[in-house]
Short mmCIF file of C-alpha atoms in Angstrom, two decimals:
data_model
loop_
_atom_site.label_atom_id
_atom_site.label_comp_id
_atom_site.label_asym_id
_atom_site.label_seq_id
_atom_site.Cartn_x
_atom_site.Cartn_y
_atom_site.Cartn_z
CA UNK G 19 1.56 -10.27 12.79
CA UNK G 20 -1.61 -9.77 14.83
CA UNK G 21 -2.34 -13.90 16.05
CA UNK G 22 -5.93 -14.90 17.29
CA UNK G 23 -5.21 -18.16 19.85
CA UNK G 24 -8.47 -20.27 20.72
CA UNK G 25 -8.59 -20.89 24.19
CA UNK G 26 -11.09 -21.18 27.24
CA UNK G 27 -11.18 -19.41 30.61
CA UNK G 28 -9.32 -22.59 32.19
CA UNK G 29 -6.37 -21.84 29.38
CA UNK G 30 -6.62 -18.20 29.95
CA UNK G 31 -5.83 -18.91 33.89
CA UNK G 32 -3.19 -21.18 33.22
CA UNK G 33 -1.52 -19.17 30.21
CA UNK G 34 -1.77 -15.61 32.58
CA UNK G 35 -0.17 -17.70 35.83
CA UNK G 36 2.75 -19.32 33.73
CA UNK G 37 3.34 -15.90 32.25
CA UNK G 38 3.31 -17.34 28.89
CA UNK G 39 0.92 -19.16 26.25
CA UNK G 40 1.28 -22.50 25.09
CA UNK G 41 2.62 -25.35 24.74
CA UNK G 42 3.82 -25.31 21.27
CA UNK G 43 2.86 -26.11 18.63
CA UNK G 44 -0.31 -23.93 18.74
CA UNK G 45 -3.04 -23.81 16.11
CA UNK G 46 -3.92 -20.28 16.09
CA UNK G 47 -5.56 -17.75 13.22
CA UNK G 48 -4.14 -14.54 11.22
CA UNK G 49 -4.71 -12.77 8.23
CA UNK G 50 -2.94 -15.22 5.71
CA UNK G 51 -2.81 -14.97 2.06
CA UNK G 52 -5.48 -17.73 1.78
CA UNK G 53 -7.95 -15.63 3.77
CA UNK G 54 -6.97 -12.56 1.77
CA UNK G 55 -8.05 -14.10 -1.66
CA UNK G 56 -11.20 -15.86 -0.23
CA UNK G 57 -12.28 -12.45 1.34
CA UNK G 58 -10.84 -10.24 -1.29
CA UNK G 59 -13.57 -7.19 -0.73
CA UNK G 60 -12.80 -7.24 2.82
CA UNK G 61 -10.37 -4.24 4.02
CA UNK G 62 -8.18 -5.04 6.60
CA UNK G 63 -10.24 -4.73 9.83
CA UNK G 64 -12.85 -7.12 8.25
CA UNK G 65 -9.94 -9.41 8.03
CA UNK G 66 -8.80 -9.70 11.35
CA UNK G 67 -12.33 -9.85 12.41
CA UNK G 68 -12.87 -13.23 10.30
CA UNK G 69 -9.73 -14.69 11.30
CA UNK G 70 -10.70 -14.08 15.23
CA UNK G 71 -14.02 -15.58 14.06
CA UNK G 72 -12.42 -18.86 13.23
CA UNK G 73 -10.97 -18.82 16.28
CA UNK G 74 -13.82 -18.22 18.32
CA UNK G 75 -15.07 -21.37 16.30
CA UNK G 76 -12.36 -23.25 17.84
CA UNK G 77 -12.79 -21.96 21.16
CA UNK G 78 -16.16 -23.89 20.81
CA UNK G 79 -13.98 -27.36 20.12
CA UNK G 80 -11.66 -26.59 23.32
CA UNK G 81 -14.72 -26.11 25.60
CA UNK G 82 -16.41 -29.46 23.84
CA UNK G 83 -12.92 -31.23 25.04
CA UNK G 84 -12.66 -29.93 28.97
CA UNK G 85 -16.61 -30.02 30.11
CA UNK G 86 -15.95 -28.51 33.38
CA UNK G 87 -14.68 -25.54 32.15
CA UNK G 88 -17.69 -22.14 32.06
CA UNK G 89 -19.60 -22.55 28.42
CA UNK G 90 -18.03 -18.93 26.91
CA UNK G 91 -15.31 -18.73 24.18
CA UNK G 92 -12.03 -17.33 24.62
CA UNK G 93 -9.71 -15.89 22.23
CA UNK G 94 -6.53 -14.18 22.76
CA UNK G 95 -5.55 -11.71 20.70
CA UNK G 96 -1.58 -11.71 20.64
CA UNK G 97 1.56 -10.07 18.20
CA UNK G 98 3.88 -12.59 16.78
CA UNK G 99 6.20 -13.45 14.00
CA UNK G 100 4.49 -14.89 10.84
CA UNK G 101 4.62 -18.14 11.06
CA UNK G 102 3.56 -20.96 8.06
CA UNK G 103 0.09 -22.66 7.56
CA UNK G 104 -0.55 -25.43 9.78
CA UNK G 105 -0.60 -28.48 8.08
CA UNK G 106 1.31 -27.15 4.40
CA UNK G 107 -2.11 -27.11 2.71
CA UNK G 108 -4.32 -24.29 2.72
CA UNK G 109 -8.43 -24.30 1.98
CA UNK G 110 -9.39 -21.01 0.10
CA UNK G 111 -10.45 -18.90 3.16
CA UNK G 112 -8.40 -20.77 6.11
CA UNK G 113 -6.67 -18.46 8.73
CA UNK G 114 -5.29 -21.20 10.30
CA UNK G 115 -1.61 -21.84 10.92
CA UNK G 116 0.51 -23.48 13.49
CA UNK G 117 2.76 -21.64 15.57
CA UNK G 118 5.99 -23.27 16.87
CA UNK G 119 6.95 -21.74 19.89
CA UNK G 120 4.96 -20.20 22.82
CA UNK G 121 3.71 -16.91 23.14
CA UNK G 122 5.17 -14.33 26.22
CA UNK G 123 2.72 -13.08 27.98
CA UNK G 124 4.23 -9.48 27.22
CA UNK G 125 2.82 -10.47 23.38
CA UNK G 126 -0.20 -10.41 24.60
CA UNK G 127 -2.70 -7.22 23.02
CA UNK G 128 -6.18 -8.28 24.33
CA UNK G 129 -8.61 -11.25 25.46
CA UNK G 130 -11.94 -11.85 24.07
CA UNK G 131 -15.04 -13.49 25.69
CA UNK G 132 -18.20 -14.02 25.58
CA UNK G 133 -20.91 -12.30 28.25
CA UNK G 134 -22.06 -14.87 30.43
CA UNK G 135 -25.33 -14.57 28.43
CA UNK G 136 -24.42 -16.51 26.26
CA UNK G 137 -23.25 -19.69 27.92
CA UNK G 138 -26.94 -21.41 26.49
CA UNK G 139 -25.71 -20.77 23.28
CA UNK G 140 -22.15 -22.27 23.27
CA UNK G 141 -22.80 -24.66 25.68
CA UNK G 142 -25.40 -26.21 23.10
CA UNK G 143 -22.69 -26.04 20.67
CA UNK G 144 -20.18 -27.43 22.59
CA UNK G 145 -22.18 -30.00 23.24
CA UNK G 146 -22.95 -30.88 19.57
CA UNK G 147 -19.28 -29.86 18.66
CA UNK G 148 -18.62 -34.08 17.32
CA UNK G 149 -21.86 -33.95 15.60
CA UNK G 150 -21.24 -30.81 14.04
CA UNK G 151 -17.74 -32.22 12.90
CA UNK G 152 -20.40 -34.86 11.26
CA UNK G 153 -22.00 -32.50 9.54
CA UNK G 154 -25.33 -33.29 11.64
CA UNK G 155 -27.15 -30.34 10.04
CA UNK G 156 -28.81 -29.36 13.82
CA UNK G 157 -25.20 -29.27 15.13
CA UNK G 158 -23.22 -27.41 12.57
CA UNK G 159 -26.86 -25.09 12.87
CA UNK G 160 -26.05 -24.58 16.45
CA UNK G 161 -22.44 -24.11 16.14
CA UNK G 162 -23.03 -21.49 13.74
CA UNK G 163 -25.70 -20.25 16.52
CA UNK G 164 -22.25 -18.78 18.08
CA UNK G 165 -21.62 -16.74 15.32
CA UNK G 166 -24.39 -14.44 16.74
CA UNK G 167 -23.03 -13.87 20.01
CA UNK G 168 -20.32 -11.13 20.28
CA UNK G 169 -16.82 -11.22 22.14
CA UNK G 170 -16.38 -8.98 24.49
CA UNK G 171 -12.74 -7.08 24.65
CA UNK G 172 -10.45 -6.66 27.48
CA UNK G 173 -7.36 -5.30 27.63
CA UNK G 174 -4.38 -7.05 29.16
CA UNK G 175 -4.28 -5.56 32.57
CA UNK G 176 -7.94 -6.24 33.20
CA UNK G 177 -7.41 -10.03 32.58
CA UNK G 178 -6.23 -11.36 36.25
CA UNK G 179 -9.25 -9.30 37.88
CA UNK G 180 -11.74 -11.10 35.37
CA UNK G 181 -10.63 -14.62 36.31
CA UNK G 182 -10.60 -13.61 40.12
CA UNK G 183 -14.50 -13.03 39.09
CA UNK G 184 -14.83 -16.21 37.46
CA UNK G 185 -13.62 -18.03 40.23
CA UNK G 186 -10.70 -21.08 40.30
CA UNK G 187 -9.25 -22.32 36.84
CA UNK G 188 -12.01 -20.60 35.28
CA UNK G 189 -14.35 -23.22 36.07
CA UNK G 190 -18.61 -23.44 36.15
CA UNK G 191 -19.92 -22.53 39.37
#
């Protein structure tokens, strides 16, 4: 099962170094049955594009919790076992489920990020990411603001030469 993991370029350094992603548990998003119903038109690459969505979405909540870390979204795209929803109830739409072990490195299939354009944009929502939790109608605007910005891919291999570029733990500069 194809797994999207939220994450940020600080994670992504860590997670590449140890050889491995984690600690478990990790809340991370796949094509579930929930998703499925709530999206029923959708074929299968529509799917996996709004489960990476709502993890790009969480990305947003990672970067709100480590402000040092460079304003772009990270999600890593890896190939795991199913595994059950993350909290034993499901929302009509949720791709959310909780992994219980970590994930080898070796798992790993991509890594998507956002171009540094776009660090206005999800820095603003990062920045608005308890409000938006609120339901401040400005912050959930803003967080959906993201939504409009695309992830970039990159295969595996490419991954330690892109955090070389972005400098130690993937931090601002």
């Amino acid at each position: 099962m194809r797994v999207y993991v939220p994450s940020t370029l600080r994670l992504l350094s860590a997670a590449c170094n140890a050889g491995e992603v984690g600690p478990a548990p990790l809340t991370v998003y796949a094509v579930t049955p929930a998703l499925r119903e709530w999206y029923a038109e959708g074929d299968d690459e529509e799917l996996e594009y709004a489960a990476m969505a709502q993890a790009a979405r969480a990305s947003v909540g990672l970067l709100a919790a480590d402000p040092g870390t460079s304003r772009r979204r990270v999600v890593i795209a890896a190939e795991v076992s199913a595994v059950p929803p993350a909290d034993g109830s499901v929302e009509l739409g949720d791709a959310r489920l909780e992994l219980h072990v970590v994930i080898p490195w070796r798992s790993v299939a991509s890594v998507h990020l956002d171009a540094a354009q776009a660090t206005t944009v999800i820095g603003k929502a990062a920045d608005l990411w308890e409000a938006a939790q609120d339901g401040d109608d400005d912050a959930v605007f803003a967080l959906d603001s993201c939504e409009g910005e695309d992830l970039m891919w990159y295969a595996t291999q490419e991954i330690p030469d892109l955090l070389a570029a972005e400098g130690p733990r993937g931090g601002q500069r």
